[in-house]
GROMACS .gro file of C-alpha atoms in nm:
model
  267
    1UNK     CA    1  -2.522   9.753   9.125
    2UNK     CA    2  -2.294   9.481   9.039
    3UNK     CA    3  -2.286   9.557   8.663
    4UNK     CA    4  -2.019   9.816   8.718
    5UNK     CA    5  -1.765   9.580   8.858
    6UNK     CA    6  -1.677   9.417   8.523
    7UNK     CA    7  -1.629   9.791   8.370
    8UNK     CA    8  -1.400   9.879   8.666
    9UNK     CA    9  -1.182   9.532   8.665
   10UNK     CA   10  -1.255   9.366   8.315
   11UNK     CA   11  -0.954   9.139   8.348
   12UNK     CA   12  -1.012   9.011   8.701
   13UNK     CA   13  -1.157   8.648   8.744
   14UNK     CA   14  -1.508   8.632   8.893
   15UNK     CA   15  -1.642   8.351   9.111
   16UNK     CA   16  -1.995   8.359   9.241
   17UNK     CA   17  -2.103   8.125   9.542
   18UNK     CA   18  -2.451   8.041   9.645
   19UNK     CA   19  -2.608   7.749   9.853
   20UNK     CA   20  -2.951   7.680   9.720
   21UNK     CA   21  -3.006   7.924   9.432
   22UNK     CA   22  -3.273   7.836   9.149
   23UNK     CA   23  -3.146   7.803   8.795
   24UNK     CA   24  -3.307   8.144   8.723
   25UNK     CA   25  -3.127   8.301   8.997
   26UNK     CA   26  -2.800   8.136   8.892
   27UNK     CA   27  -2.868   8.271   8.549
   28UNK     CA   28  -2.934   8.628   8.683
   29UNK     CA   29  -2.601   8.623   8.894
   30UNK     CA   30  -2.408   8.552   8.587
   31UNK     CA   31  -2.587   8.815   8.380
   32UNK     CA   32  -2.542   9.093   8.638
   33UNK     CA   33  -2.178   9.007   8.707
   34UNK     CA   34  -2.124   9.026   8.327
   35UNK     CA   35  -1.975   8.664   8.320
   36UNK     CA   36  -1.916   8.530   7.958
   37UNK     CA   37  -1.894   8.149   7.902
   38UNK     CA   38  -1.923   8.080   8.276
   39UNK     CA   39  -1.856   7.739   8.419
   40UNK     CA   40  -2.111   7.618   8.665
   41UNK     CA   41  -2.019   7.366   8.936
   42UNK     CA   42  -2.304   7.229   9.140
   43UNK     CA   43  -2.386   6.943   9.355
   44UNK     CA   44  -2.709   6.745   9.424
   45UNK     CA   45  -2.925   6.870   9.732
   46UNK     CA   46  -2.949   6.507   9.818
   47UNK     CA   47  -2.779   6.443  10.171
   48UNK     CA   48  -2.748   6.075  10.218
   49UNK     CA   49  -2.683   6.136  10.615
   50UNK     CA   50  -2.966   6.366  10.657
   51UNK     CA   51  -3.329   6.226  10.758
   52UNK     CA   52  -3.620   6.465  10.652
   53UNK     CA   53  -3.922   6.416  10.884
   54UNK     CA   54  -4.286   6.579  10.907
   55UNK     CA   55  -4.488   6.525  11.207
   56UNK     CA   56  -4.844   6.654  11.250
   57UNK     CA   57  -4.880   6.683  11.618
   58UNK     CA   58  -5.129   6.861  11.838
   59UNK     CA   59  -4.877   6.943  12.119
   60UNK     CA   60  -4.569   7.077  11.959
   61UNK     CA   61  -4.388   7.170  12.288
   62UNK     CA   62  -4.450   6.803  12.430
   63UNK     CA   63  -4.300   6.654  12.105
   64UNK     CA   64  -4.014   6.910  12.110
   65UNK     CA   65  -3.930   6.793  12.458
   66UNK     CA   66  -3.924   6.435  12.383
   67UNK     CA   67  -3.703   6.509  12.103
   68UNK     CA   68  -3.457   6.705  12.299
   69UNK     CA   69  -3.441   6.440  12.548
   70UNK     CA   70  -3.331   6.197  12.287
   71UNK     CA   71  -3.061   6.429  12.109
   72UNK     CA   72  -2.815   6.552  12.339
   73UNK     CA   73  -2.608   6.744  12.090
   74UNK     CA   74  -2.624   7.081  11.928
   75UNK     CA   75  -2.959   7.172  11.782
   76UNK     CA   76  -3.098   7.471  11.589
   77UNK     CA   77  -3.483   7.535  11.646
   78UNK     CA   78  -3.631   7.768  11.390
   79UNK     CA   79  -3.951   7.968  11.463
   80UNK     CA   80  -4.138   8.230  11.271
   81UNK     CA   81  -4.109   8.534  11.495
   82UNK     CA   82  -3.854   8.720  11.716
   83UNK     CA   83  -4.098   8.695  12.010
   84UNK     CA   84  -4.130   8.314  11.974
   85UNK     CA   85  -3.757   8.283  11.993
   86UNK     CA   86  -3.729   8.432  12.359
   87UNK     CA   87  -4.053   8.243  12.454
   88UNK     CA   88  -3.972   7.908  12.342
   89UNK     CA   89  -3.612   7.943  12.484
   90UNK     CA   90  -3.722   8.074  12.812
   91UNK     CA   91  -3.984   7.761  12.815
   92UNK     CA   92  -3.700   7.519  12.744
   93UNK     CA   93  -3.471   7.662  13.021
   94UNK     CA   94  -3.732   7.627  13.257
   95UNK     CA   95  -3.762   7.254  13.152
   96UNK     CA   96  -3.396   7.219  13.241
   97UNK     CA   97  -3.263   7.237  12.873
   98UNK     CA   98  -2.991   7.479  12.815
   99UNK     CA   99  -3.075   7.710  12.524
  100UNK     CA  100  -3.044   8.058  12.398
  101UNK     CA  101  -3.205   8.271  12.137
  102UNK     CA  102  -3.111   8.468  11.831
  103UNK     CA  103  -3.298   8.704  11.586
  104UNK     CA  104  -3.227   9.012  11.377
  105UNK     CA  105  -3.347   9.269  11.660
  106UNK     CA  106  -3.058   9.195  11.887
  107UNK     CA  107  -2.753   9.418  11.929
  108UNK     CA  108  -2.433   9.292  11.771
  109UNK     CA  109  -2.302   9.215  12.120
  110UNK     CA  110  -2.612   9.013  12.211
  111UNK     CA  111  -2.597   8.818  11.877
  112UNK     CA  112  -2.227   8.738  11.922
  113UNK     CA  113  -2.292   8.625  12.302
  114UNK     CA  114  -2.578   8.390  12.187
  115UNK     CA  115  -2.382   8.246  11.906
  116UNK     CA  116  -2.061   8.189  12.131
  117UNK     CA  117  -2.276   8.005  12.404
  118UNK     CA  118  -2.418   7.763  12.141
  119UNK     CA  119  -2.113   7.731  11.932
  120UNK     CA  120  -1.894   7.638  12.242
  121UNK     CA  121  -2.178   7.402  12.354
  122UNK     CA  122  -2.244   7.593  12.673
  123UNK     CA  123  -2.616   7.587  12.540
  124UNK     CA  124  -2.672   7.294  12.323
  125UNK     CA  125  -2.995   7.437  12.181
  126UNK     CA  126  -3.031   7.762  11.963
  127UNK     CA  127  -3.396   7.905  11.905
  128UNK     CA  128  -3.380   8.132  11.621
  129UNK     CA  129  -3.556   8.291  11.314
  130UNK     CA  130  -3.407   8.261  10.993
  131UNK     CA  131  -3.161   8.571  11.073
  132UNK     CA  132  -2.961   8.291  11.229
  133UNK     CA  133  -2.819   8.176  10.873
  134UNK     CA  134  -2.528   8.292  10.685
  135UNK     CA  135  -2.204   8.166  10.790
  136UNK     CA  136  -2.343   7.896  11.046
  137UNK     CA  137  -2.126   7.625  10.995
  138UNK     CA  138  -2.098   7.394  11.294
  139UNK     CA  139  -2.024   7.038  11.166
  140UNK     CA  140  -2.193   6.848  11.452
  141UNK     CA  141  -2.551   6.997  11.466
  142UNK     CA  142  -2.760   6.675  11.495
  143UNK     CA  143  -3.096   6.824  11.434
  144UNK     CA  144  -3.258   7.116  11.278
  145UNK     CA  145  -3.612   7.148  11.410
  146UNK     CA  146  -3.900   7.377  11.235
  147UNK     CA  147  -4.174   7.474  11.499
  148UNK     CA  148  -4.345   7.680  11.205
  149UNK     CA  149  -4.350   7.617  10.810
  150UNK     CA  150  -4.068   7.755  10.648
  151UNK     CA  151  -4.142   8.065  10.424
  152UNK     CA  152  -4.030   7.853  10.100
  153UNK     CA  153  -3.894   7.532   9.988
  154UNK     CA  154  -3.569   7.710   9.911
  155UNK     CA  155  -3.540   7.837  10.260
  156UNK     CA  156  -3.633   7.500  10.420
  157UNK     CA  157  -3.335   7.325  10.215
  158UNK     CA  158  -3.094   7.588  10.325
  159UNK     CA  159  -3.199   7.586  10.693
  160UNK     CA  160  -3.223   7.202  10.722
  161UNK     CA  161  -2.884   7.173  10.541
  162UNK     CA  162  -2.719   7.299  10.879
  163UNK     CA  163  -2.749   6.963  11.027
  164UNK     CA  164  -2.499   6.667  10.979
  165UNK     CA  165  -2.235   6.869  10.801
  166UNK     CA  166  -1.975   6.623  10.947
  167UNK     CA  167  -2.120   6.349  10.729
  168UNK     CA  168  -2.287   6.173  11.045
  169UNK     CA  169  -2.654   6.077  11.078
  170UNK     CA  170  -2.863   6.400  11.145
  171UNK     CA  171  -3.231   6.492  11.133
  172UNK     CA  172  -3.441   6.770  10.975
  173UNK     CA  173  -3.767   6.776  11.170
  174UNK     CA  174  -4.082   6.987  11.102
  175UNK     CA  175  -4.359   6.980  11.360
  176UNK     CA  176  -4.678   7.112  11.218
  177UNK     CA  177  -5.060   7.096  11.248
  178UNK     CA  178  -5.368   7.218  11.060
  179UNK     CA  179  -5.357   7.563  11.212
  180UNK     CA  180  -5.008   7.618  11.046
  181UNK     CA  181  -5.144   7.547  10.709
  182UNK     CA  182  -5.427   7.790  10.745
  183UNK     CA  183  -5.185   8.069  10.885
  184UNK     CA  184  -4.964   8.020  10.619
  185UNK     CA  185  -5.239   8.046  10.342
  186UNK     CA  186  -5.357   8.343  10.503
  187UNK     CA  187  -5.014   8.511  10.522
  188UNK     CA  188  -4.963   8.438  10.152
  189UNK     CA  189  -5.285   8.568  10.047
  190UNK     CA  190  -5.236   8.891  10.254
  191UNK     CA  191  -4.884   8.971  10.202
  192UNK     CA  192  -4.796   8.848   9.817
  193UNK     CA  193  -4.970   9.056   9.545
  194UNK     CA  194  -5.073   8.901   9.211
  195UNK     CA  195  -4.931   9.033   8.876
  196UNK     CA  196  -5.262   9.230   8.846
  197UNK     CA  197  -5.224   9.382   9.202
  198UNK     CA  198  -4.868   9.502   9.130
  199UNK     CA  199  -4.982   9.667   8.816
  200UNK     CA  200  -5.260   9.840   8.977
  201UNK     CA  201  -5.026   9.970   9.257
  202UNK     CA  202  -4.768  10.064   8.983
  203UNK     CA  203  -5.045  10.274   8.800
  204UNK     CA  204  -5.178  10.447   9.124
  205UNK     CA  205  -4.804  10.565   9.200
  206UNK     CA  206  -4.814  10.754   8.872
  207UNK     CA  207  -5.172  10.889   8.956
  208UNK     CA  208  -5.080  10.962   9.305
  209UNK     CA  209  -4.759  11.181   9.185
  210UNK     CA  210  -4.949  11.309   8.888
  211UNK     CA  211  -4.682  11.161   8.642
  212UNK     CA  212  -4.766  11.072   8.278
  213UNK     CA  213  -4.640  10.721   8.195
  214UNK     CA  214  -4.304  10.744   8.009
  215UNK     CA  215  -4.236  11.087   8.150
  216UNK     CA  216  -3.879  11.107   8.256
  217UNK     CA  217  -3.848  11.192   8.634
  218UNK     CA  218  -3.529  11.325   8.765
  219UNK     CA  219  -3.680  11.468   9.106
  220UNK     CA  220  -3.775  11.288   9.445
  221UNK     CA  221  -4.108  11.267   9.595
  222UNK     CA  222  -4.212  11.261   9.966
  223UNK     CA  223  -4.414  10.942  10.009
  224UNK     CA  224  -4.667  10.904  10.275
  225UNK     CA  225  -4.724  10.527  10.293
  226UNK     CA  226  -5.003  10.504  10.502
  227UNK     CA  227  -5.197  10.775  10.342
  228UNK     CA  228  -5.135  10.617   9.998
  229UNK     CA  229  -5.253  10.288  10.098
  230UNK     CA  230  -5.570  10.450  10.276
  231UNK     CA  231  -5.639  10.651   9.957
  232UNK     CA  232  -5.668  10.369   9.730
  233UNK     CA  233  -5.786  10.117   9.983
  234UNK     CA  234  -5.482   9.892   9.941
  235UNK     CA  235  -5.341   9.624  10.170
  236UNK     CA  236  -5.021   9.767  10.340
  237UNK     CA  237  -4.837   9.445  10.325
  238UNK     CA  238  -4.908   9.377   9.958
  239UNK     CA  239  -4.805   9.745   9.886
  240UNK     CA  240  -4.477   9.686  10.078
  241UNK     CA  241  -4.412   9.381   9.882
  242UNK     CA  242  -4.487   9.556   9.562
  243UNK     CA  243  -4.261   9.859   9.636
  244UNK     CA  244  -3.961   9.631   9.707
  245UNK     CA  245  -4.024   9.439   9.385
  246UNK     CA  246  -4.036   9.752   9.162
  247UNK     CA  247  -3.728   9.867   9.339
  248UNK     CA  248  -3.535   9.530   9.283
  249UNK     CA  249  -3.630   9.571   8.900
  250UNK     CA  250  -3.519   9.927   8.904
  251UNK     CA  251  -3.866  10.062   8.804
  252UNK     CA  252  -3.850  10.302   9.099
  253UNK     CA  253  -3.588  10.382   9.361
  254UNK     CA  254  -3.674  10.384   9.736
  255UNK     CA  255  -3.481  10.616   9.975
  256UNK     CA  256  -3.298  10.447  10.264
  257UNK     CA  257  -3.529  10.637  10.515
  258UNK     CA  258  -3.799  10.422  10.388
  259UNK     CA  259  -3.658  10.123  10.574
  260UNK     CA  260  -3.614  10.294  10.909
  261UNK     CA  261  -3.830  10.209  11.177
  262UNK     CA  262  -4.003  10.433  11.421
  263UNK     CA  263  -3.991  10.418  11.808
  264UNK     CA  264  -4.259  10.492  12.048
  265UNK     CA  265  -4.182  10.542  12.425
  266UNK     CA  266  -4.449  10.535  12.678
  267UNK     CA  267  -4.386  10.761  13.002
   0.00000   0.00000   0.00000
């Protein structure tokens, strides 16, 4: 979609900014923005004032409490689910810590209220999913704590880097145990398809809609996601990931309705 910008404004200078992009992503950005002879300015990920620590512990909450008693300054605690943000925040508040929570499912007003409480230091502790990310630039965050393994090294670098932006000593702490590694491996296995699996899903999409490969398609199709997965005995998470990958590479186009969520009310 960005390709058209260069056509619309061929003489306007372009600048692209990113925090932790890989070399391939940087190349892709330049390509899609139509940048020719671009100049790349980058700094090392090394932060001399930031200490990276990983602790294997059986009692995460106990270790977390000890850390919070030592660091009486703004802190971000990252967890893996929306449910956990509220649970951990409520637990900490019951232990006389002042915390709030943030995730993508909150309303705009709820997000702003949580952010304001933390930024003004009414609550020193923010418990959040990785939705608490873009634009978080509070200089005096003294620690970023991960209660669950980050989804990728790139995400971890970005999230940990929100600590110590004032140049003073700060900490990135990961609390983990053997169960975390098992859960992470299971999630990776169940969610992320192999190249072979992607090709099979792609092939079955043609078969499902009775389309010959290479045939030009200009019409839209109604797609029953669950029926498709059941018909070919596919893992729903892997199919969902595959569809998004195929969409990202413009192999297929997904309607916005696909991303809408359903609600059920029990009366």
